[in-house]
Amino acid sequence: MAVVLGIESSCDETAVALVTTDRQILAQRIASQDEAHAPYGGVVPEIAARAHAERLAPMIETVMADAGLGYRDLAAVAATAGPGLIGGVMVGLVSAKALAMAAGKPLLAINHLEGHALSPRLADSDLEFPYALLLVSGGHCQILRVEGVGQYRRLATTIDDALGEAFDKTAKILGLGYPGGPAVERLAREGDPMAVPLPRPLVGSGEPHFSFAGLKSAVLRAKDSGRHSDADIAAGFQQAALDCVLDRLQVALDNSAAMPSLVVAGGVAANQAIRAALEEFAAARGMHFVAPPLALCTDNAAMIGWAGCERLESGQDDPLDFQARPRWPLDPEAEPVRGAGYKA
Ligand code: KG4
Ligand code: ZN
């Protein structure tokens, strides 16, 4: 059994965890920066980088102390090396390099998306490759075919907004605050999902990609018309988003060789309506449905430590001059999609 230190700092969570190759999380800490960014209505990269720089080193010390371990007990040091906000990524990666160098241990430069892609295997030792992963958060919106460690096929991505971003924008239009997903879900329970006619962008298209910008504009028009209750708009939006997800998944899976399991990850996986529909969808296709605990689905360092464990066990490590990558597609062969930016 080997212990890997995992560091995550690619967005607005500073996170550190100690994970073992036999799937134990020995200790972990997460510090959110929500309060620092709240006055600006979104993540400010410079503020994020400074907050990571301030918090990371003491958090690493705390996690090591929590587990009662010294740096020489580590098998490797893993950190997110991209994609993400470059200042924050550099803080985490440089810290990992320094620790790896000082302790004489290998460095593992982890693709943040690989962390998400492999995290379900940390929670579920029975989850075998290949599996289908629906990754839906405020920053990600992809369908992946996870074939093995380092082997990922991107089946679909978004050409504009991520699904969580669409929930957040709808919440903003309805005056529900940030983050909006949980508030939209709550209000949707009181509304009629069919009362407001809303579009289902790209549904019926042979390409499995996502688009939510048109849906958001339609939500704005519905609100401005003054003809609908906020609850009906929230319910209508959630239903439209759900219809898009199921249709896109269907196309993506029909275009790919069969996979025994469907896994959902990312903050939107907290949505009960979406979870229930995915479970039904998987059952209808004869697939096993896996929804890991939410703390592993949202940004965290255990998933980075675990990806480190998986890579270490498959004999991979990285040089100390590994450069942080603001963009880093998980599947280098995936074709660029028109209009897709960071989320590609
Ligand atoms: O994974 P996450 O914590 O952070 C990143 O975006 O990386 O995901 C947060 C996103 C936000 O957009 C939030 O609105 C959405 O997940 N979310 C939800 C729900 N809970 C969180 N969306 C829909 N329904 C929910 N219950
Ligand atoms: Zn993430």
mmCIF file of C-alpha atoms and ligand atoms in Angstrom:
data_model
loop_
_atom_site.group_PDB
_atom_site.id
_atom_site.type_symbol
_atom_site.label_atom_id
_atom_site.label_comp_id
_atom_site.label_asym_id
_atom_site.label_seq_id
_atom_site.Cartn_x
_atom_site.Cartn_y
_atom_site.Cartn_z
ATOM 1 C CA MET A 1 0.000 0.000 0.000
ATOM 2 C CA ALA A 2 1.408 3.389 -1.023
ATOM 3 C CA VAL A 3 0.363 6.884 0.095
ATOM 4 C CA VAL A 4 0.049 9.768 -2.374
ATOM 5 C CA LEU A 5 -0.381 13.433 -1.449
ATOM 6 C CA GLY A 6 -2.920 15.126 -3.725
ATOM 7 C CA ILE A 7 -3.167 18.905 -4.281
ATOM 8 C CA GLU A 8 -5.992 20.737 -6.108
ATOM 9 C CA SER A 9 -5.894 24.482 -6.847
ATOM 10 C CA SER A 10 -7.206 24.911 -10.398
ATOM 11 C CA CYS A 11 -10.286 26.984 -9.592
ATOM 12 C CA ASP A 12 -11.681 28.338 -6.337
ATOM 13 C CA GLU A 13 -11.151 25.398 -3.977
ATOM 14 C CA THR A 14 -7.808 24.904 -2.243
ATOM 15 C CA ALA A 15 -7.720 21.207 -1.393
ATOM 16 C CA VAL A 16 -5.206 18.704 -0.030
ATOM 17 C CA ALA A 17 -5.661 14.973 0.594
ATOM 18 C CA LEU A 18 -3.685 11.859 1.441
ATOM 19 C CA VAL A 19 -4.931 8.840 -0.496
ATOM 20 C CA THR A 20 -3.704 5.257 -0.540
ATOM 21 C CA THR A 21 -3.500 2.818 -3.414
ATOM 22 C CA ASP A 22 -5.944 0.602 -1.507
ATOM 23 C CA ARG A 23 -8.613 3.315 -1.615
ATOM 24 C CA GLN A 24 -8.356 4.938 1.788
ATOM 25 C CA ILE A 25 -8.512 8.699 2.277
ATOM 26 C CA LEU A 26 -6.223 9.113 5.278
ATOM 27 C CA ALA A 27 -6.875 12.846 5.691
ATOM 28 C CA GLN A 28 -8.214 15.731 3.636
ATOM 29 C CA ARG A 29 -8.988 19.451 3.846
ATOM 30 C CA ILE A 30 -10.890 21.744 1.507
ATOM 31 C CA ALA A 31 -11.010 25.544 1.769
ATOM 32 C CA SER A 32 -13.589 27.263 -0.394
ATOM 33 C CA GLN A 33 -13.047 30.840 -1.558
ATOM 34 C CA ASP A 34 -16.743 31.619 -2.094
ATOM 35 C CA GLU A 35 -16.644 34.631 0.233
ATOM 36 C CA ALA A 36 -13.611 36.192 -1.453
ATOM 37 C CA HIS A 37 -15.249 36.058 -4.898
ATOM 38 C CA ALA A 38 -18.875 36.725 -3.934
ATOM 39 C CA PRO A 39 -18.657 40.553 -4.237
ATOM 40 C CA TYR A 40 -17.585 40.119 -7.889
ATOM 41 C CA GLY A 41 -20.284 37.594 -8.871
ATOM 42 C CA GLY A 42 -17.731 35.062 -10.137
ATOM 43 C CA VAL A 43 -14.190 33.738 -9.654
ATOM 44 C CA VAL A 44 -11.500 36.443 -9.994
ATOM 45 C CA PRO A 45 -8.293 34.618 -11.118
ATOM 46 C CA GLU A 46 -5.851 36.933 -9.301
ATOM 47 C CA ILE A 47 -7.764 36.680 -6.012
ATOM 48 C CA ALA A 48 -7.948 32.892 -6.423
ATOM 49 C CA ALA A 49 -4.193 32.555 -7.007
ATOM 50 C CA ARG A 50 -3.363 34.701 -3.974
ATOM 51 C CA ALA A 51 -5.744 32.743 -1.763
ATOM 52 C CA HIS A 52 -4.209 29.420 -2.888
ATOM 53 C CA ALA A 53 -0.707 30.789 -2.214
ATOM 54 C CA GLU A 54 -1.735 31.903 1.272
ATOM 55 C CA ARG A 55 -3.533 28.719 2.308
ATOM 56 C CA LEU A 56 -1.879 25.793 0.580
ATOM 57 C CA ALA A 57 1.333 25.269 2.596
ATOM 58 C CA PRO A 58 -0.349 25.353 6.032
ATOM 59 C CA MET A 59 -3.083 23.022 4.715
ATOM 60 C CA ILE A 60 -0.470 20.508 3.544
ATOM 61 C CA GLU A 61 1.125 20.606 7.006
ATOM 62 C CA THR A 62 -2.261 20.092 8.669
ATOM 63 C CA VAL A 63 -3.187 17.129 6.488
ATOM 64 C CA MET A 64 0.187 15.461 7.105
ATOM 65 C CA ALA A 65 -0.260 16.031 10.852
ATOM 66 C CA ASP A 66 -3.856 14.721 10.750
ATOM 67 C CA ALA A 67 -2.572 11.460 9.254
ATOM 68 C CA GLY A 68 0.526 11.408 11.463
ATOM 69 C CA LEU A 69 2.801 11.047 8.453
ATOM 70 C CA GLY A 70 6.109 12.598 7.400
ATOM 71 C CA TYR A 71 7.037 13.536 3.817
ATOM 72 C CA ARG A 72 9.313 10.504 3.543
ATOM 73 C CA ASP A 73 6.272 8.252 4.071
ATOM 74 C CA LEU A 74 4.836 9.431 0.763
ATOM 75 C CA ALA A 75 5.171 7.355 -2.391
ATOM 76 C CA ALA A 76 4.605 10.386 -4.630
ATOM 77 C CA VAL A 77 3.263 13.935 -4.745
ATOM 78 C CA ALA A 78 0.376 14.623 -7.151
ATOM 79 C CA ALA A 79 -0.991 18.030 -8.122
ATOM 80 C CA THR A 80 -3.421 19.365 -10.687
ATOM 81 C CA ALA A 81 -1.289 20.739 -13.533
ATOM 82 C CA GLY A 82 -4.239 21.978 -15.651
ATOM 83 C CA PRO A 83 -6.657 22.767 -17.148
ATOM 84 C CA GLY A 84 -7.808 25.720 -15.079
ATOM 85 C CA LEU A 85 -6.875 29.205 -13.917
ATOM 86 C CA ILE A 86 -3.143 29.330 -14.518
ATOM 87 C CA GLY A 87 -2.113 31.291 -11.395
ATOM 88 C CA GLY A 88 -3.794 28.831 -9.059
ATOM 89 C CA VAL A 89 -2.551 25.800 -10.983
ATOM 90 C CA MET A 90 1.018 27.118 -10.720
ATOM 91 C CA VAL A 91 0.747 27.552 -6.952
ATOM 92 C CA GLY A 92 -0.269 23.893 -6.528
ATOM 93 C CA LEU A 93 2.137 22.482 -9.079
ATOM 94 C CA VAL A 94 5.170 24.416 -7.834
ATOM 95 C CA SER A 95 4.410 23.376 -4.246
ATOM 96 C CA ALA A 96 4.201 19.745 -5.365
ATOM 97 C CA LYS A 97 7.489 20.030 -7.253
ATOM 98 C CA ALA A 98 9.250 21.473 -4.201
ATOM 99 C CA LEU A 99 7.920 18.716 -1.925
ATOM 100 C CA ALA A 100 8.744 15.981 -4.420
ATOM 101 C CA MET A 101 12.265 17.352 -4.820
ATOM 102 C CA ALA A 102 12.884 17.761 -1.086
ATOM 103 C CA ALA A 103 11.514 14.313 -0.204
ATOM 104 C CA GLY A 104 13.114 12.632 -3.218
ATOM 105 C CA LYS A 105 9.741 11.305 -4.426
ATOM 106 C CA PRO A 106 8.171 11.207 -7.895
ATOM 107 C CA LEU A 107 6.004 14.083 -9.117
ATOM 108 C CA LEU A 108 2.650 13.320 -10.729
ATOM 109 C CA ALA A 109 1.241 16.195 -12.800
ATOM 110 C CA ILE A 110 -2.458 15.396 -12.976
ATOM 111 C CA ASN A 111 -4.991 16.558 -15.535
ATOM 112 C CA HIS A 112 -7.901 17.852 -13.414
ATOM 113 C CA LEU A 113 -10.341 16.119 -15.775
ATOM 114 C CA GLU A 114 -8.483 12.838 -15.280
ATOM 115 C CA GLY A 115 -9.077 13.353 -11.551
ATOM 116 C CA HIS A 116 -12.817 13.578 -12.190
ATOM 117 C CA ALA A 117 -12.728 10.687 -14.661
ATOM 118 C CA LEU A 118 -11.014 8.233 -12.284
ATOM 119 C CA SER A 119 -12.581 9.354 -8.965
ATOM 120 C CA PRO A 120 -15.555 6.942 -9.209
ATOM 121 C CA ARG A 121 -13.053 4.068 -8.898
ATOM 122 C CA LEU A 122 -11.867 5.457 -5.564
ATOM 123 C CA ALA A 123 -15.378 5.033 -4.144
ATOM 124 C CA ASP A 124 -16.259 1.820 -5.973
ATOM 125 C CA SER A 125 -13.622 -0.902 -6.227
ATOM 126 C CA ASP A 126 -15.928 -2.916 -8.494
ATOM 127 C CA LEU A 127 -16.044 -0.247 -11.202
ATOM 128 C CA GLU A 128 -14.105 -1.684 -14.144
ATOM 129 C CA PHE A 129 -13.013 -0.024 -17.379
ATOM 130 C CA PRO A 130 -14.549 0.925 -19.730
ATOM 131 C CA TYR A 131 -17.334 3.109 -18.377
ATOM 132 C CA ALA A 132 -19.297 6.106 -19.584
ATOM 133 C CA LEU A 133 -18.861 9.284 -17.546
ATOM 134 C CA LEU A 134 -21.252 12.229 -17.617
ATOM 135 C CA LEU A 135 -19.253 15.077 -16.069
ATOM 136 C CA VAL A 136 -21.530 18.029 -15.331
ATOM 137 C CA SER A 137 -20.516 20.947 -13.099
ATOM 138 C CA GLY A 138 -20.213 24.720 -13.273
ATOM 139 C CA GLY A 139 -17.033 24.373 -15.335
ATOM 140 C CA HIS A 140 -17.405 21.035 -17.127
ATOM 141 C CA CYS A 141 -19.972 19.474 -19.420
ATOM 142 C CA GLN A 142 -18.669 16.368 -21.134
ATOM 143 C CA ILE A 143 -19.451 12.762 -21.870
ATOM 144 C CA LEU A 144 -16.332 10.596 -21.697
ATOM 145 C CA ARG A 145 -15.547 7.013 -22.476
ATOM 146 C CA VAL A 146 -13.058 6.043 -19.751
ATOM 147 C CA GLU A 147 -11.121 3.101 -21.177
ATOM 148 C CA GLY A 148 -8.216 2.903 -18.729
ATOM 149 C CA VAL A 149 -5.677 5.031 -16.892
ATOM 150 C CA GLY A 150 -4.568 7.642 -19.431
ATOM 151 C CA GLN A 151 -7.063 6.415 -22.012
ATOM 152 C CA TYR A 152 -10.032 8.707 -22.467
ATOM 153 C CA ARG A 153 -12.295 9.331 -25.436
ATOM 154 C CA ARG A 154 -14.324 12.504 -25.320
ATOM 155 C CA LEU A 155 -17.680 11.599 -26.798
ATOM 156 C CA ALA A 156 -19.310 15.009 -26.274
ATOM 157 C CA THR A 157 -18.663 18.488 -24.943
ATOM 158 C CA THR A 158 -20.565 21.768 -24.810
ATOM 159 C CA ILE A 159 -20.360 24.361 -27.533
ATOM 160 C CA ASP A 160 -21.202 27.161 -25.079
ATOM 161 C CA ASP A 161 -22.242 26.891 -21.413
ATOM 162 C CA ALA A 162 -21.721 24.032 -18.980
ATOM 163 C CA LEU A 163 -24.881 22.556 -17.441
ATOM 164 C CA GLY A 164 -24.147 23.907 -13.943
ATOM 165 C CA GLU A 165 -23.496 27.316 -15.492
ATOM 166 C CA ALA A 166 -26.954 27.152 -17.118
ATOM 167 C CA PHE A 167 -28.486 26.382 -13.697
ATOM 168 C CA ASP A 168 -26.535 29.303 -12.186
ATOM 169 C CA LYS A 169 -27.637 31.713 -14.934
ATOM 170 C CA THR A 170 -31.262 30.629 -14.570
ATOM 171 C CA ALA A 171 -30.982 31.208 -10.819
ATOM 172 C CA LYS A 172 -29.593 34.675 -11.469
ATOM 173 C CA ILE A 173 -32.462 35.525 -13.866
ATOM 174 C CA LEU A 174 -34.950 34.360 -11.219
ATOM 175 C CA GLY A 175 -33.097 36.226 -8.450
ATOM 176 C CA LEU A 176 -32.225 33.072 -6.511
ATOM 177 C CA GLY A 177 -28.563 33.821 -5.692
ATOM 178 C CA TYR A 178 -25.344 31.852 -6.259
ATOM 179 C CA PRO A 179 -24.659 28.928 -6.579
ATOM 180 C CA GLY A 180 -28.008 28.535 -8.187
ATOM 181 C CA GLY A 181 -28.396 24.822 -8.885
ATOM 182 C CA PRO A 182 -29.875 23.784 -5.541
ATOM 183 C CA ALA A 183 -32.223 26.829 -5.470
ATOM 184 C CA VAL A 184 -33.506 26.129 -8.996
ATOM 185 C CA GLU A 185 -34.086 22.486 -8.088
ATOM 186 C CA ARG A 186 -36.036 23.470 -4.957
ATOM 187 C CA LEU A 187 -38.246 25.969 -6.803
ATOM 188 C CA ALA A 188 -38.784 23.533 -9.698
ATOM 189 C CA ARG A 189 -40.569 21.141 -7.313
ATOM 190 C CA GLU A 190 -43.378 23.689 -6.983
ATOM 191 C CA GLY A 191 -43.802 24.325 -10.700
ATOM 192 C CA ASP A 192 -45.302 22.686 -13.779
ATOM 193 C CA PRO A 193 -42.459 21.512 -16.061
ATOM 194 C CA MET A 194 -44.663 21.811 -19.156
ATOM 195 C CA ALA A 195 -46.252 25.231 -18.514
ATOM 196 C CA VAL A 196 -43.522 27.313 -20.180
ATOM 197 C CA PRO A 197 -42.534 26.405 -23.749
ATOM 198 C CA LEU A 198 -38.721 26.235 -23.752
ATOM 199 C CA PRO A 199 -36.307 25.002 -26.430
ATOM 200 C CA ARG A 200 -34.184 21.835 -26.205
ATOM 201 C CA PRO A 201 -31.031 22.961 -28.057
ATOM 202 C CA LEU A 202 -29.429 20.304 -30.296
ATOM 203 C CA VAL A 203 -31.968 17.617 -29.362
ATOM 204 C CA GLY A 204 -32.348 15.387 -32.406
ATOM 205 C CA SER A 205 -28.890 16.276 -33.734
ATOM 206 C CA GLY A 206 -26.693 13.337 -34.752
ATOM 207 C CA GLU A 207 -23.694 14.876 -32.973
ATOM 208 C CA PRO A 208 -23.850 14.301 -29.227
ATOM 209 C CA HIS A 209 -22.690 17.766 -28.088
ATOM 210 C CA PHE A 210 -24.441 20.102 -25.642
ATOM 211 C CA SER A 211 -25.607 23.700 -25.955
ATOM 212 C CA PHE A 212 -27.387 25.672 -23.255
ATOM 213 C CA ALA A 213 -27.021 29.309 -24.341
ATOM 214 C CA GLY A 214 -30.335 29.302 -26.274
ATOM 215 C CA LEU A 215 -32.158 27.767 -23.328
ATOM 216 C CA LYS A 216 -30.833 30.471 -21.020
ATOM 217 C CA SER A 217 -32.007 33.214 -23.417
ATOM 218 C CA ALA A 218 -35.447 31.598 -23.563
ATOM 219 C CA VAL A 219 -35.574 31.555 -19.747
ATOM 220 C CA LEU A 220 -34.764 35.272 -19.750
ATOM 221 C CA ARG A 221 -37.543 35.973 -22.278
ATOM 222 C CA ALA A 222 -40.028 33.902 -20.255
ATOM 223 C CA LYS A 223 -39.173 35.864 -17.127
ATOM 224 C CA ASP A 224 -39.353 39.237 -18.920
ATOM 225 C CA SER A 225 -42.749 38.398 -20.444
ATOM 226 C CA GLY A 226 -44.267 38.474 -16.949
ATOM 227 C CA ARG A 227 -46.668 35.713 -18.010
ATOM 228 C CA HIS A 228 -45.179 32.845 -15.981
ATOM 229 C CA SER A 229 -44.520 32.074 -12.346
ATOM 230 C CA ASP A 230 -40.898 31.664 -11.313
ATOM 231 C CA ALA A 231 -41.666 28.103 -10.198
ATOM 232 C CA ASP A 232 -43.015 27.191 -13.650
ATOM 233 C CA ILE A 233 -39.925 28.721 -15.284
ATOM 234 C CA ALA A 234 -37.584 26.803 -12.958
ATOM 235 C CA ALA A 235 -39.465 23.544 -13.521
ATOM 236 C CA GLY A 236 -39.558 24.144 -17.276
ATOM 237 C CA PHE A 237 -35.840 24.920 -17.385
ATOM 238 C CA GLN A 238 -34.903 21.836 -15.378
ATOM 239 C CA GLN A 239 -37.087 19.615 -17.562
ATOM 240 C CA ALA A 240 -35.615 21.068 -20.762
ATOM 241 C CA ALA A 241 -32.060 20.624 -19.427
ATOM 242 C CA LEU A 242 -32.856 17.059 -18.429
ATOM 243 C CA ASP A 243 -34.340 16.267 -21.850
ATOM 244 C CA CYS A 244 -31.135 17.617 -23.443
ATOM 245 C CA VAL A 245 -28.908 15.511 -21.193
ATOM 246 C CA LEU A 246 -30.805 12.269 -21.892
ATOM 247 C CA ASP A 247 -30.983 12.863 -25.643
ATOM 248 C CA ARG A 248 -27.287 13.775 -25.886
ATOM 249 C CA LEU A 249 -26.295 10.772 -23.771
ATOM 250 C CA GLN A 250 -28.348 8.498 -25.962
ATOM 251 C CA VAL A 251 -26.613 9.729 -29.124
ATOM 252 C CA ALA A 252 -23.163 9.542 -27.505
ATOM 253 C CA LEU A 253 -23.691 6.000 -26.239
ATOM 254 C CA ASP A 254 -25.302 4.798 -29.475
ATOM 255 C CA ASN A 255 -22.210 6.048 -31.351
ATOM 256 C CA SER A 256 -19.773 4.255 -29.042
ATOM 257 C CA ALA A 257 -19.061 0.589 -28.328
ATOM 258 C CA ALA A 258 -21.165 -0.733 -25.430
ATOM 259 C CA MET A 259 -20.103 0.086 -21.873
ATOM 260 C CA PRO A 260 -21.446 -1.758 -18.824
ATOM 261 C CA SER A 261 -21.645 1.271 -16.490
ATOM 262 C CA LEU A 262 -22.831 4.870 -16.543
ATOM 263 C CA VAL A 263 -21.230 7.198 -13.972
ATOM 264 C CA VAL A 264 -22.284 10.763 -13.173
ATOM 265 C CA ALA A 265 -19.891 13.283 -11.579
ATOM 266 C CA GLY A 266 -19.722 17.072 -11.015
ATOM 267 C CA GLY A 267 -21.819 19.364 -8.840
ATOM 268 C CA VAL A 268 -24.976 18.903 -10.949
ATOM 269 C CA ALA A 269 -24.937 15.232 -9.896
ATOM 270 C CA ALA A 270 -26.509 16.543 -6.668
ATOM 271 C CA ASN A 271 -29.749 17.214 -8.567
ATOM 272 C CA GLN A 272 -32.260 14.551 -7.557
ATOM 273 C CA ALA A 273 -34.422 14.880 -10.663
ATOM 274 C CA ILE A 274 -31.397 14.457 -12.921
ATOM 275 C CA ARG A 275 -30.033 11.590 -10.838
ATOM 276 C CA ALA A 276 -33.351 9.728 -10.910
ATOM 277 C CA ALA A 277 -33.724 10.194 -14.668
ATOM 278 C CA LEU A 278 -30.166 8.966 -15.281
ATOM 279 C CA GLU A 279 -30.781 5.911 -13.157
ATOM 280 C CA GLU A 280 -33.870 5.087 -15.192
ATOM 281 C CA PHE A 281 -32.027 5.788 -18.445
ATOM 282 C CA ALA A 282 -29.177 3.451 -17.436
ATOM 283 C CA ALA A 283 -31.583 0.693 -16.376
ATOM 284 C CA ALA A 284 -33.403 0.918 -19.715
ATOM 285 C CA ARG A 285 -30.079 0.391 -21.508
ATOM 286 C CA GLY A 286 -29.079 -2.453 -19.193
ATOM 287 C CA MET A 287 -26.287 -0.342 -17.695
ATOM 288 C CA HIS A 288 -25.144 -0.274 -14.093
ATOM 289 C CA PHE A 289 -25.612 3.283 -12.685
ATOM 290 C CA VAL A 290 -22.925 4.715 -10.394
ATOM 291 C CA ALA A 291 -23.285 8.036 -8.568
ATOM 292 C CA PRO A 292 -20.267 8.486 -6.258
ATOM 293 C CA PRO A 293 -20.651 10.490 -3.023
ATOM 294 C CA LEU A 294 -21.002 14.161 -3.864
ATOM 295 C CA ALA A 295 -17.849 15.175 -1.994
ATOM 296 C CA LEU A 296 -15.920 13.130 -4.561
ATOM 297 C CA CYS A 297 -17.913 14.480 -7.522
ATOM 298 C CA THR A 298 -17.257 18.164 -6.879
ATOM 299 C CA ASP A 299 -13.723 19.611 -6.966
ATOM 300 C CA ASN A 300 -11.570 17.951 -4.296
ATOM 301 C CA ALA A 301 -8.007 16.741 -3.745
ATOM 302 C CA ALA A 302 -8.811 13.094 -3.015
ATOM 303 C CA MET A 303 -9.564 12.640 -6.712
ATOM 304 C CA ILE A 304 -6.160 14.130 -7.587
ATOM 305 C CA GLY A 305 -4.414 11.868 -5.054
ATOM 306 C CA TRP A 306 -6.349 8.889 -6.395
ATOM 307 C CA ALA A 307 -5.488 9.689 -10.044
ATOM 308 C CA GLY A 308 -1.897 9.857 -8.733
ATOM 309 C CA CYS A 309 -2.285 6.385 -7.196
ATOM 310 C CA GLU A 310 -3.651 4.970 -10.433
ATOM 311 C CA ARG A 311 -0.851 6.540 -12.488
ATOM 312 C CA LEU A 312 1.808 5.471 -10.014
ATOM 313 C CA GLU A 313 0.548 1.896 -10.140
ATOM 314 C CA SER A 314 0.636 1.954 -13.926
ATOM 315 C CA GLY A 315 4.270 3.079 -13.742
ATOM 316 C CA GLN A 316 3.880 6.710 -14.794
ATOM 317 C CA ASP A 317 5.432 9.862 -13.344
ATOM 318 C CA ASP A 318 6.397 13.314 -14.602
ATOM 319 C CA PRO A 319 9.595 15.415 -14.858
ATOM 320 C CA LEU A 320 10.214 18.325 -12.476
ATOM 321 C CA ASP A 321 10.098 20.783 -15.388
ATOM 322 C CA PHE A 322 6.488 19.842 -16.228
ATOM 323 C CA GLN A 323 4.712 23.076 -17.192
ATOM 324 C CA ALA A 324 1.264 24.105 -15.940
ATOM 325 C CA ARG A 325 -1.291 23.946 -18.754
ATOM 326 C CA PRO A 326 -4.246 26.355 -18.756
ATOM 327 C CA ARG A 327 -5.792 24.194 -21.498
ATOM 328 C CA TRP A 328 -5.281 20.479 -21.564
ATOM 329 C CA PRO A 329 -7.799 18.303 -23.393
ATOM 330 C CA LEU A 330 -8.092 14.859 -21.861
ATOM 331 C CA ASP A 331 -8.542 13.332 -25.269
ATOM 332 C CA PRO A 332 -5.914 14.837 -27.595
ATOM 333 C CA GLU A 333 -7.634 13.314 -30.600
ATOM 334 C CA ALA A 334 -11.040 14.873 -29.903
ATOM 335 C CA GLU A 335 -11.941 17.264 -32.665
ATOM 336 C CA PRO A 336 -12.389 20.887 -31.630
ATOM 337 C CA VAL A 337 -16.044 21.817 -31.490
ATOM 338 C CA ARG A 338 -17.133 25.133 -32.944
ATOM 339 C CA GLY A 339 -17.457 27.768 -30.228
ATOM 340 C CA ALA A 340 -16.090 25.553 -27.438
ATOM 341 C CA GLY A 341 -13.577 27.213 -25.145
ATOM 342 C CA TYR A 342 -12.122 26.140 -21.810
ATOM 343 C CA LYS A 343 -14.715 23.413 -21.450
ATOM 344 C CA ALA A 344 -13.318 21.534 -24.485
HETATM 345 O O1 KG4 B 1 -18.434 20.565 -9.202
HETATM 346 P P1 KG4 B 1 -18.857 21.877 -8.631
HETATM 347 O O2 KG4 B 1 -19.023 21.976 -7.144
HETATM 348 O O3 KG4 B 1 -17.872 23.030 -9.015
HETATM 349 C C1 KG4 B 1 -17.424 23.291 -10.306
HETATM 350 O O4 KG4 B 1 -18.192 23.878 -11.076
HETATM 351 O O5 KG4 B 1 -16.264 22.925 -10.581
HETATM 352 O O6 KG4 B 1 -20.217 22.236 -9.347
HETATM 353 C C2 KG4 B 1 -20.936 23.391 -9.017
HETATM 354 C C3 KG4 B 1 -22.066 23.511 -9.999
HETATM 355 C C4 KG4 B 1 -22.754 24.851 -9.911
HETATM 356 O O7 KG4 B 1 -22.966 25.311 -11.213
HETATM 357 C C5 KG4 B 1 -24.056 24.499 -9.203
HETATM 358 O O8 KG4 B 1 -25.118 25.365 -9.522
HETATM 359 C C6 KG4 B 1 -24.330 23.095 -9.704
HETATM 360 O O9 KG4 B 1 -23.047 22.482 -9.734
HETATM 361 N N1 KG4 B 1 -25.232 22.393 -8.803
HETATM 362 C C7 KG4 B 1 -26.462 21.971 -9.134
HETATM 363 C C8 KG4 B 1 -27.024 21.420 -7.969
HETATM 364 N N2 KG4 B 1 -26.107 21.517 -6.965
HETATM 365 C C9 KG4 B 1 -25.004 22.098 -7.501
HETATM 366 N N3 KG4 B 1 -27.119 22.023 -10.301
HETATM 367 C C10 KG4 B 1 -28.360 21.537 -10.319
HETATM 368 N N4 KG4 B 1 -28.985 21.002 -9.250
HETATM 369 C C11 KG4 B 1 -28.368 20.922 -8.055
HETATM 370 N N5 KG4 B 1 -28.983 20.402 -7.013
HETATM 371 ZN ZN ZN B 2 -13.684 20.121 -11.701
#
